[in-house]
XYZ file of C-alpha atoms in Angstrom:
718
model
C 109.544 102.909 66.042
C 108.681 100.217 63.513
C 109.100 100.861 59.821
C 105.339 100.595 59.335
C 104.740 103.223 62.020
C 107.093 105.564 60.169
C 105.266 104.875 56.906
C 101.928 105.818 58.471
C 103.299 109.233 59.429
C 104.224 110.152 55.840
C 102.547 112.889 53.830
C 99.639 111.874 51.624
C 101.693 111.990 48.380
C 104.027 109.340 49.781
C 101.164 107.290 51.236
C 99.664 107.149 47.746
C 102.907 105.565 46.517
C 102.693 102.978 49.312
C 99.109 102.202 48.370
C 100.171 101.298 44.809
C 102.166 98.182 45.694
C 99.817 96.553 48.231
C 97.151 94.353 46.644
C 95.803 90.800 46.941
C 99.303 89.425 46.404
C 100.138 90.824 49.865
C 97.164 92.639 51.457
C 97.817 95.772 53.463
C 95.648 94.454 56.313
C 98.278 91.772 56.999
C 101.097 94.297 56.759
C 99.321 96.455 59.332
C 98.287 93.745 61.802
C 101.623 91.879 61.729
C 103.960 94.853 61.284
C 106.483 93.989 64.024
C 106.602 90.287 63.182
C 106.950 90.883 59.435
C 109.822 93.320 59.914
C 111.670 90.884 62.183
C 111.853 88.143 59.507
C 114.523 87.828 56.813
C 112.312 87.755 53.706
C 115.213 88.621 51.431
C 117.089 85.458 52.398
C 113.888 83.402 52.141
C 113.315 84.599 48.576
C 116.287 82.424 47.557
C 115.778 79.553 50.024
C 112.719 77.353 49.509
C 112.971 75.596 52.882
C 113.203 78.903 54.726
C 110.366 80.385 52.660
C 108.162 77.371 53.454
C 108.717 77.846 57.197
C 108.042 81.581 56.970
C 104.804 80.985 55.034
C 103.653 78.495 57.671
C 104.525 80.953 60.435
C 102.723 83.730 58.587
C 99.547 81.648 58.445
C 99.927 80.874 62.162
C 100.205 84.604 62.856
C 97.037 85.215 60.825
C 95.246 82.485 62.810
C 96.262 84.164 66.064
C 94.881 87.473 64.802
C 91.677 85.672 63.846
C 91.341 84.325 67.395
C 91.862 87.818 68.784
C 89.310 89.566 66.580
C 86.832 86.725 67.124
C 86.896 87.480 70.830
C 86.341 91.159 70.018
C 83.432 90.140 67.707
C 84.751 92.338 64.890
C 82.690 90.789 62.091
C 84.214 92.795 59.197
C 87.804 92.018 60.222
C 86.935 88.358 60.831
C 85.503 88.124 57.310
C 88.535 89.848 55.736
C 91.098 87.758 57.633
C 89.388 84.494 56.685
C 89.372 85.560 53.049
C 93.025 86.649 53.191
C 94.151 83.437 54.876
C 92.458 81.359 52.197
C 93.971 83.555 49.501
C 97.518 83.332 50.888
C 97.402 79.580 51.350
C 95.932 79.012 47.904
C 98.365 81.272 46.078
C 101.637 80.384 47.747
C 101.294 76.824 49.034
C 103.132 75.481 45.994
C 105.526 78.410 45.665
C 106.417 79.904 49.064
C 109.429 81.778 47.699
C 107.081 83.954 45.649
C 105.510 85.552 48.722
C 108.984 86.015 50.213
C 109.951 87.970 47.091
C 106.772 90.057 47.271
C 107.143 90.937 50.964
C 110.869 91.644 50.549
C 110.089 94.022 47.669
C 107.332 95.743 49.660
C 109.621 96.315 52.646
C 112.372 97.541 50.371
C 110.012 99.948 48.617
C 108.775 101.265 51.974
C 112.393 101.986 52.923
C 112.970 103.777 49.634
C 109.868 105.936 50.105
C 110.881 106.764 53.679
C 114.307 107.762 52.392
C 112.773 109.858 49.607
C 110.499 111.586 52.127
C 113.540 112.615 54.172
C 115.370 114.035 51.134
C 115.083 117.797 50.557
C 114.688 117.414 46.772
C 113.773 114.664 44.348
C 116.596 113.373 42.163
C 116.665 113.860 38.367
C 116.110 110.190 37.552
C 113.084 109.842 39.812
C 111.640 113.078 38.456
C 111.912 111.738 34.925
C 110.053 108.574 35.933
C 107.193 110.473 37.534
C 106.611 113.316 35.078
C 103.100 114.465 34.282
C 103.433 113.680 30.553
C 103.798 109.959 31.330
C 100.807 110.039 33.679
C 98.690 111.833 31.073
C 99.650 109.273 28.426
C 98.675 106.436 30.767
C 95.244 107.990 31.240
C 94.860 108.467 27.477
C 95.797 104.832 26.831
C 93.231 103.580 29.327
C 90.572 105.873 27.819
C 91.272 104.705 24.248
C 91.304 101.024 25.259
C 87.922 101.473 26.897
C 86.573 103.222 23.782
C 87.838 100.396 21.544
C 86.151 97.774 23.723
C 82.885 99.709 23.569
C 83.154 99.937 19.771
C 83.730 96.176 19.487
C 80.698 95.520 21.679
C 78.536 97.869 19.584
C 79.662 96.044 16.427
C 78.468 92.829 18.071
C 74.979 94.304 18.102
C 75.301 95.251 14.425
C 76.342 91.698 13.550
C 73.382 90.350 15.507
C 71.033 92.734 13.636
C 72.587 91.613 10.349
C 72.078 87.966 11.312
C 68.401 88.577 12.186
C 67.844 90.502 8.945
C 69.408 87.721 6.875
C 67.324 85.065 8.642
C 64.174 87.017 7.791
C 65.300 87.421 4.193
C 66.180 83.736 3.992
C 62.768 82.722 5.350
C 60.804 84.965 2.985
C 62.909 83.995 0.004
C 62.489 80.254 0.657
C 58.765 80.792 1.140
C 58.463 82.261 -2.346
C 60.633 79.537 -3.810
C 58.269 76.904 -2.409
C 55.237 78.329 -4.238
C 53.816 76.881 -7.459
C 54.894 78.552 -10.651
C 51.328 79.875 -11.255
C 51.281 81.589 -7.884
C 54.554 83.395 -8.547
C 52.935 85.559 -11.209
C 50.431 87.133 -8.848
C 50.658 90.850 -7.999
C 51.164 90.001 -4.329
C 54.203 87.879 -5.080
C 55.645 90.537 -7.349
C 55.298 93.013 -4.479
C 57.032 90.536 -2.187
C 59.873 90.224 -4.674
C 60.333 93.981 -4.601
C 60.424 93.804 -0.788
C 63.051 91.058 -0.953
C 65.161 93.186 -3.305
C 64.950 96.065 -0.832
C 65.949 93.710 1.991
C 68.895 92.459 -0.068
C 69.996 96.043 -0.647
C 69.760 96.629 3.102
C 71.710 93.440 3.766
C 74.420 94.589 1.385
C 74.551 97.998 3.072
C 74.691 96.465 6.561
C 77.402 93.996 5.539
C 79.523 96.871 4.239
C 78.773 98.890 7.378
C 79.736 96.036 9.715
C 82.953 95.380 7.776
C 83.727 99.093 7.891
C 83.192 99.213 11.667
C 85.332 96.098 12.163
C 88.033 97.719 10.027
C 87.935 100.882 12.181
C 88.257 98.857 15.409
C 91.214 96.959 13.957
C 92.811 100.216 12.802
C 92.346 101.857 16.230
C 93.920 98.837 17.937
C 96.810 98.915 15.455
C 97.464 102.631 16.011
C 97.221 102.313 19.786
C 99.579 99.325 19.889
C 102.189 100.877 17.591
C 102.200 104.293 19.179
C 101.007 105.001 22.701
C 100.938 101.457 24.102
C 104.373 100.533 22.752
C 105.786 103.776 24.111
C 104.183 103.085 27.473
C 105.672 99.589 27.520
C 109.140 100.950 26.712
C 108.797 103.429 29.571
C 107.777 100.628 31.905
C 110.833 98.595 30.847
C 113.025 101.609 31.589
C 111.425 101.930 35.009
C 112.180 98.239 35.554
C 115.819 98.866 34.673
C 115.993 101.626 37.244
C 114.212 99.462 39.834
C 116.886 96.785 39.278
C 119.513 99.155 40.686
C 117.527 100.265 43.720
C 115.199 102.824 42.146
C 111.491 103.236 42.837
C 109.252 100.244 42.167
C 106.656 102.107 40.156
C 103.426 100.316 39.476
C 102.082 100.110 35.988
C 102.476 96.483 34.983
C 98.959 95.618 36.159
C 97.577 98.580 34.207
C 99.548 97.551 31.127
C 98.408 93.952 31.472
C 94.824 95.156 31.778
C 95.168 97.273 28.624
C 96.763 94.467 26.614
C 94.137 92.024 27.876
C 91.239 94.312 26.935
C 92.709 94.757 23.467
C 93.131 90.991 23.130
C 89.508 90.508 24.198
C 88.437 93.048 21.575
C 90.499 91.295 18.889
C 89.025 87.905 19.778
C 85.588 89.512 19.706
C 86.322 90.884 16.220
C 87.589 87.446 15.204
C 84.267 85.923 16.268
C 82.425 88.609 14.317
C 84.421 87.725 11.188
C 83.650 84.047 11.762
C 79.967 84.911 12.008
C 80.202 86.847 8.715
C 81.788 83.790 7.114
C 78.883 81.706 8.383
C 76.413 84.203 6.922
C 78.349 84.113 3.657
C 77.895 80.341 3.327
C 74.133 80.818 3.600
C 73.816 83.818 1.284
C 76.056 85.517 -1.252
C 75.471 87.628 -4.371
C 77.292 89.672 -6.972
C 79.242 92.472 -5.311
C 79.112 90.789 -1.880
C 81.787 92.618 0.256
C 82.409 89.721 2.656
C 84.526 87.455 0.424
C 86.602 90.474 -0.661
C 87.251 92.173 2.701
C 86.994 89.409 5.310
C 90.280 87.569 4.469
C 92.287 90.801 4.717
C 90.658 91.771 8.000
C 91.189 88.304 9.470
C 94.860 88.356 8.455
C 95.275 91.730 10.179
C 93.536 90.463 13.325
C 95.828 87.418 13.481
C 98.852 89.668 13.003
C 97.757 91.950 15.855
C 97.030 88.954 18.114
C 100.532 87.693 17.421
C 102.056 91.070 18.277
C 99.986 91.321 21.445
C 101.109 87.918 22.647
C 104.732 88.858 21.964
C 104.437 91.221 24.957
C 103.448 88.308 27.222
C 101.027 90.571 29.063
C 97.669 88.993 28.246
C 95.585 87.488 31.026
C 92.642 85.500 29.663
C 91.982 82.560 32.014
C 89.043 81.327 29.939
C 91.324 80.546 26.983
C 92.960 77.149 26.758
C 96.610 78.133 26.707
C 99.287 75.626 25.822
C 102.619 77.245 26.627
C 106.121 75.839 26.359
C 109.127 77.856 27.551
C 112.787 77.075 26.914
C 115.610 78.962 28.656
C 119.018 79.373 27.003
C 122.097 81.473 27.697
C 124.534 83.167 25.340
C 122.483 82.088 22.348
C 123.979 84.665 19.995
C 126.965 85.934 21.934
C 129.936 84.177 20.337
C 131.392 87.384 18.950
C 131.004 89.343 22.201
C 132.361 87.123 24.958
C 135.406 84.887 25.373
C 133.448 82.694 27.762
C 130.505 80.483 26.861
C 127.965 78.969 29.228
C 125.261 76.341 29.125
C 122.320 75.963 31.502
C 122.215 72.755 33.512
C 118.965 71.485 35.004
C 115.380 71.733 33.794
C 115.520 74.449 31.143
C 112.293 73.541 29.313
C 108.915 73.863 31.027
C 105.308 73.585 29.922
C 102.734 75.628 31.797
C 99.232 76.945 31.726
C 97.504 79.849 33.398
C 96.602 77.875 36.528
C 100.245 77.174 37.360
C 101.205 80.811 37.902
C 101.040 82.268 41.391
C 99.234 85.467 40.418
C 97.120 84.297 37.494
C 99.363 85.960 34.916
C 101.544 84.531 32.198
C 104.662 83.578 34.119
C 107.049 80.699 34.526
C 109.726 80.101 37.114
C 112.944 78.152 36.649
C 114.091 77.333 40.170
C 116.908 74.884 39.555
C 118.894 76.242 36.636
C 122.651 76.419 37.036
C 125.024 78.000 34.505
C 128.129 76.005 33.649
C 131.073 77.456 31.802
C 132.125 75.582 28.709
C 135.802 74.876 28.141
C 137.203 77.531 25.860
C 139.927 77.302 23.273
C 143.506 77.445 24.472
C 144.727 80.864 25.449
C 141.397 82.663 25.541
C 141.377 83.014 29.313
C 144.921 84.273 29.407
C 143.830 87.658 28.091
C 141.333 88.296 30.882
C 142.388 91.011 33.322
C 140.940 91.479 36.840
C 138.030 93.526 35.482
C 137.381 91.520 32.318
C 135.024 89.002 33.917
C 132.887 91.586 35.712
C 132.610 93.756 32.573
C 131.547 90.797 30.430
C 127.811 90.811 29.809
C 125.693 87.759 29.052
C 122.054 87.268 28.135
C 119.487 84.665 29.163
C 116.869 84.056 26.463
C 113.422 82.497 26.787
C 111.878 80.858 23.731
C 108.114 80.631 24.212
C 105.581 78.769 22.084
C 101.914 79.647 22.590
C 99.168 77.590 20.938
C 95.560 78.803 20.911
C 92.665 79.043 18.444
C 94.709 77.042 15.956
C 97.475 79.655 16.006
C 101.038 78.742 16.940
C 102.926 81.799 18.170
C 106.695 81.514 18.656
C 108.154 84.238 20.849
C 111.585 85.060 22.191
C 112.351 87.356 25.103
C 115.613 88.093 26.866
C 116.685 89.178 30.302
C 118.557 92.359 30.955
C 122.307 91.684 30.657
C 123.785 89.665 33.516
C 127.338 89.223 34.785
C 128.605 85.706 35.476
C 131.023 85.428 38.412
C 132.990 82.447 39.661
C 134.036 83.862 43.039
C 132.240 85.961 45.622
C 135.150 88.420 45.567
C 133.987 89.430 42.075
C 130.520 90.380 43.316
C 131.171 94.084 44.153
C 132.619 94.886 40.720
C 129.935 92.792 39.008
C 127.219 94.803 40.741
C 129.004 98.021 39.755
C 128.763 96.868 36.122
C 125.023 96.251 36.502
C 124.553 99.712 38.035
C 126.523 101.474 35.305
C 124.788 99.632 32.480
C 121.231 100.248 33.664
C 121.994 103.852 34.564
C 123.588 104.673 31.220
C 121.429 102.984 28.584
C 117.875 101.850 27.944
C 119.056 99.300 25.373
C 118.143 95.931 26.917
C 120.646 93.897 24.860
C 123.862 95.866 24.305
C 126.243 93.079 25.330
C 129.279 94.960 23.998
C 128.505 97.955 26.238
C 131.778 97.787 28.172
C 133.903 97.790 25.029
C 133.470 101.550 25.240
C 131.352 102.455 28.307
C 129.925 105.984 28.200
C 130.353 108.509 30.974
C 127.509 109.059 33.442
C 126.039 112.297 34.711
C 127.306 112.741 38.260
C 123.948 113.956 39.577
C 122.218 110.783 38.344
C 125.002 108.543 39.651
C 124.756 110.098 43.116
C 121.004 109.512 43.106
C 121.591 105.837 42.283
C 124.199 105.581 45.056
C 121.630 106.922 47.500
C 119.245 104.224 46.275
C 121.843 101.580 47.151
C 121.631 102.737 50.750
C 117.843 103.163 50.894
C 117.142 99.762 49.320
C 119.882 97.745 51.036
C 120.258 99.357 54.455
C 117.003 101.247 54.863
C 118.143 104.859 54.749
C 119.282 106.937 51.779
C 121.869 109.715 51.710
C 121.184 113.393 52.276
C 122.630 116.262 50.241
C 125.623 116.763 52.576
C 126.583 113.105 52.388
C 126.209 113.135 48.603
C 128.396 116.251 48.375
C 131.170 114.398 50.209
C 130.894 111.457 47.776
C 130.974 113.883 44.842
C 134.196 115.413 46.132
C 135.694 111.972 46.619
C 134.804 110.966 43.060
C 136.005 114.165 41.397
C 138.758 115.291 43.776
C 137.257 118.766 43.923
C 134.166 120.735 44.823
C 132.039 120.808 41.686
C 128.601 121.740 40.532
C 127.697 118.194 39.672
C 124.521 118.767 37.680
C 126.406 118.609 34.354
C 129.594 116.875 35.451
C 130.379 113.700 33.491
C 132.129 110.870 35.337
C 133.938 108.034 33.600
C 133.459 104.337 34.314
C 137.160 104.018 35.133
C 136.935 106.758 37.770
C 134.012 104.995 39.416
C 135.228 101.425 39.466
C 138.701 100.855 37.988
C 141.080 103.599 39.107
C 142.333 103.599 42.706
C 141.483 106.554 44.890
C 144.457 108.918 45.323
C 146.948 107.384 47.752
C 144.791 104.304 48.326
C 144.973 100.686 47.192
C 141.269 100.440 46.319
C 138.688 102.034 44.056
C 135.826 104.316 45.034
C 133.243 101.590 44.498
C 135.108 98.957 46.533
C 135.363 101.503 49.372
C 131.648 102.335 49.214
C 130.530 98.713 48.906
C 132.555 97.782 52.007
C 130.678 100.493 53.921
C 127.327 99.093 52.772
C 128.391 95.651 53.980
C 129.535 97.068 57.333
C 126.207 98.854 57.873
C 124.111 95.842 56.909
C 125.915 93.384 59.166
C 126.995 95.429 62.176
C 125.481 98.911 62.609
C 122.138 98.772 60.787
C 119.857 100.069 63.611
C 122.135 103.048 64.239
C 122.212 103.878 60.533
C 118.428 103.650 60.159
C 117.963 105.972 63.149
C 120.059 108.574 61.327
C 122.714 108.890 64.049
C 125.667 108.039 61.792
C 126.829 111.073 59.822
C 129.104 108.677 57.981
C 130.253 110.574 54.936
C 132.172 113.554 56.234
C 135.824 114.383 55.697
C 138.274 114.895 58.568
C 138.507 118.567 57.648
C 134.742 119.037 57.708
C 134.323 117.193 61.010
C 136.727 119.602 62.725
C 134.742 122.561 61.409
C 131.550 120.999 62.785
C 133.001 120.141 66.211
C 135.281 123.076 67.001
C 132.605 125.280 68.595
C 130.728 122.465 70.310
C 130.611 121.496 73.991
C 133.586 119.331 75.031
C 132.580 115.688 74.736
C 130.574 116.239 71.547
C 131.340 113.543 68.992
C 130.247 112.317 65.586
C 130.480 109.022 63.736
C 132.051 108.773 60.296
C 133.288 106.087 57.938
C 136.993 105.616 57.492
C 138.464 107.001 54.290
C 141.646 104.925 54.429
C 140.378 101.604 55.839
C 137.893 99.434 53.963
C 134.690 98.877 55.913
C 135.716 100.901 58.955
C 133.851 103.327 61.208
C 135.372 105.725 63.701
C 134.276 108.460 66.070
C 135.860 111.826 66.720
C 135.279 113.959 69.799
C 136.314 117.428 70.840
C 137.756 118.548 74.176
C 139.455 121.658 75.514
C 142.593 122.274 77.547
C 142.730 124.688 80.451
C 144.338 127.306 78.227
C 141.347 127.135 75.877
C 143.054 125.127 73.168
C 140.574 122.936 71.264
C 141.680 119.384 70.499
C 140.175 116.629 68.378
C 140.602 112.910 68.975
C 139.771 110.186 66.453
C 139.792 106.564 67.524
C 141.249 103.874 65.301
C 138.471 102.687 62.936
C 136.450 99.669 64.008
C 136.138 97.040 61.292
C 133.795 94.079 61.009
C 136.174 91.806 62.912
C 136.151 94.008 66.005
C 132.429 94.738 65.723
C 131.721 91.007 65.658
C 133.297 90.798 69.105
C 131.530 93.849 70.581
C 128.413 95.725 69.353
C 129.128 99.295 68.311
C 126.487 100.794 70.602
C 128.150 99.087 73.570
C 131.528 100.437 72.445
C 130.128 103.973 72.505
C 128.638 103.397 75.939
C 131.670 101.777 77.553
C 134.537 103.499 75.759
C 137.196 104.921 78.122
C 140.331 106.984 77.802
C 143.186 107.123 80.302
C 144.601 110.579 80.732
C 147.812 111.507 82.543
C 146.280 110.889 85.969
C 145.392 107.303 84.898
C 141.726 107.750 85.753
C 139.616 106.073 82.999
C 136.690 108.157 81.841
C 134.282 108.159 78.942
C 134.881 111.265 76.816
C 131.752 110.764 74.693
C 128.936 112.931 76.072
C 126.855 114.355 73.227
C 126.228 113.074 69.730
C 126.575 115.954 67.269
C 125.038 118.465 67.439
C 123.837 118.182 71.058
C 122.011 114.867 71.622
C 122.844 113.146 74.936
C 124.647 109.919 74.088
C 122.368 107.623 76.077
C 119.283 109.228 74.550
C 120.582 108.491 71.066
C 121.924 104.980 71.609
C 120.343 103.745 74.829
C 117.781 101.496 73.137
C 120.574 99.733 71.249
C 122.702 98.819 74.285
C 122.889 95.055 74.739
C 122.717 95.333 78.569
C 122.986 97.923 81.308
C 126.631 98.571 82.212
C 125.969 98.860 85.955
C 124.172 95.532 86.277
C 126.647 93.306 88.186
C 125.692 89.704 88.884
C 126.118 88.074 92.224
C 129.280 85.956 92.577
C 127.303 82.739 92.159
C 125.642 83.896 88.927
C 126.983 84.093 85.385
C 130.629 83.128 85.391
C 132.992 80.951 87.347
C 131.825 80.368 90.938
C 133.530 82.658 93.405
C 134.494 85.274 90.807
C 132.938 88.595 89.883
C 131.994 88.581 86.185
C 134.233 90.765 84.042
C 133.323 92.975 81.103
C 134.976 93.734 77.767
C 135.743 97.496 77.634
C 137.562 99.427 74.852
C 140.160 101.831 76.260
C 142.551 104.376 74.713
C 145.446 106.180 76.379
C 146.020 109.838 75.575
C 149.355 111.493 76.434
C 148.703 115.175 76.976
C 152.251 116.436 76.713
C 153.456 114.137 73.959
C 154.049 115.525 70.486
C 153.795 112.027 69.016
C 150.617 110.909 67.256
C 147.926 109.536 69.485
C 148.040 105.822 70.131
C 145.426 103.516 68.691
C 142.457 102.507 70.803
C 144.053 99.551 72.559
C 141.772 97.210 74.494
C 142.537 96.305 78.087
C 143.259 92.608 78.759
C 140.171 90.501 79.357
C 139.701 87.815 81.965
C 140.214 84.121 81.065
C 136.515 83.405 81.565
C 135.453 86.129 79.104
C 138.097 84.944 76.642
C 136.759 81.390 76.961
C 133.235 82.590 76.179
C 134.489 84.469 73.133
C 136.311 81.391 71.876
C 133.061 79.431 71.981
C 131.474 81.825 69.508
C 134.349 83.321 67.505
C 137.216 81.859 65.548
C 140.796 82.653 66.609
C 141.199 84.656 63.395
C 138.285 86.954 64.235
C 139.550 87.488 67.790
C 143.028 88.233 66.508
C 141.635 90.714 63.988
C 139.584 92.420 66.690
C 142.500 92.766 69.097
C 145.420 93.536 66.821
C 144.189 95.231 63.671
C 146.871 97.532 62.204
C 146.819 101.122 63.393
C 145.541 103.673 60.917
C 146.028 107.417 60.923
C 142.433 107.859 59.741
């Protein structure tokens, strides 16, 4: 079943989450019509490879064209109209930046996997609950309501300013009319009455000027209060949600809503600015003793400019009609000399000028595609103090200096990325990612570069939730409560109630597991890599129990039908998976057999599903047989794994087909030998010799090192 088919079967509360992240950037109609094709492409790789992204975008448009041809034949007018619009939209948005759509589709697929994993979990984790609480939702609704009210108030003030302008024009006309009369005419009773009328009009003008200034002041005050309280709090919450999303958490929406709120406030401020300009224009045509405009207008204008500046500091304003001039400069380690022993500079184009039209989604954004950090030579001896974990615990910051020019204002802004870890070797990547996880889990401070000088402990319940996210986001299926319990025991060495348990950074990533030569995180990361590269379909289907101890597996299997087996990850080998089955002797004795773990080298030579299908053991009578009958608890093996077999085992080619002429093609079958009467430990799962022709085929596709690893990996007692 495709991922999209699974999504469509979710409950309505999960479907509402899916609906939030599909918009014109990647319309849901395309996701639905091209579900199988979209899921078969590697969008994640394309998001970092422009050539690959360009090809995928072209192929996507071809797929849309094919759908257009199909619906045209069916004469589905509505779908024809929508597909034509979508094709034009996709080509226009991403023609100059194909990697952007690869990022969007990759994120959508990842978020679907996370929601599917969340739907299969019995309870929601504490972190996700905190991100979805009703107080936050209520505040969002209040913010939107207040922004709308402010915009309405600004528009109503526009009408007051227009009324004031009309009133002043009438006053100006009548006053100039009197001024043009002869001196003798000015003494008439009619003129004296007109003068009284003009005085009344001037009083009204004064009142209306004060009223308009008062209303403008209230709008400015409401914007100020909203920005400094609710809207700032909402933005901080969104930044926290972004931190959590960086480590695999839910991709909550909200940025579009925030951008809309900031934009509406900016529109209201610019509207108020125009109103103040109009008052200044009225002032040049008429002023008098006690006129409120020259007293109040400068203060109000200064406040408006200050609020505009603060709004633009958020970089969330979308006003295409304004003539933006934006210059962005990227730097690294700008103020980090006292925190890090290493210093970097950015090589490549680190200064860019842009305008609204250059961004892919019409928002304020800039992309630096070709920046490369280069480490500067440090003073003698500074590197000598760096231990194996020093580099991956060293945080750096990328800063963006932005200059925005509009309406005669020059606004200089500076924003920074979340802390990053700079690595020089791919072997440092697992520990570097562990640092990113721990930082974003433990603090909402976006710039604490000295965090690992004294890293705080983490709540075990939250850490386990984040670990489940690593699986749901990277390999498509999160961890259930039983699997998380096993990880909790492995981290703590005991069965604990982990709601309040505090785990140290060293326990997670620096200290070796008892009796092992590796840490917990290195062990877990190797399992993620194994799943992603070799057993992903089996993991997504939920047929790999994975995280279960040897003691627990015996409890699960002891009362099951002989031939029942389960799949678990090795606890003593990095990146290994094994299977254990149960059988029974004639005297009723129950026995358990665990095969030597298969690592990535052996799984490169033979798919794991085929190993399960073809696996044989040789008992005392030397008759090979497959002991694997039922996947725990009672699923027939072929029913569980049949769709993943690479070919049917009983399909034998004719002598003239597939292989050397005159020979029957051979197959590669894993075999173990079990000695019933021996008290020695069981032998590893040795593989029978393969024919020269099969070996020759393997050599065409695999290096000698991989073959050697597959055939002679050291035996483990796991």
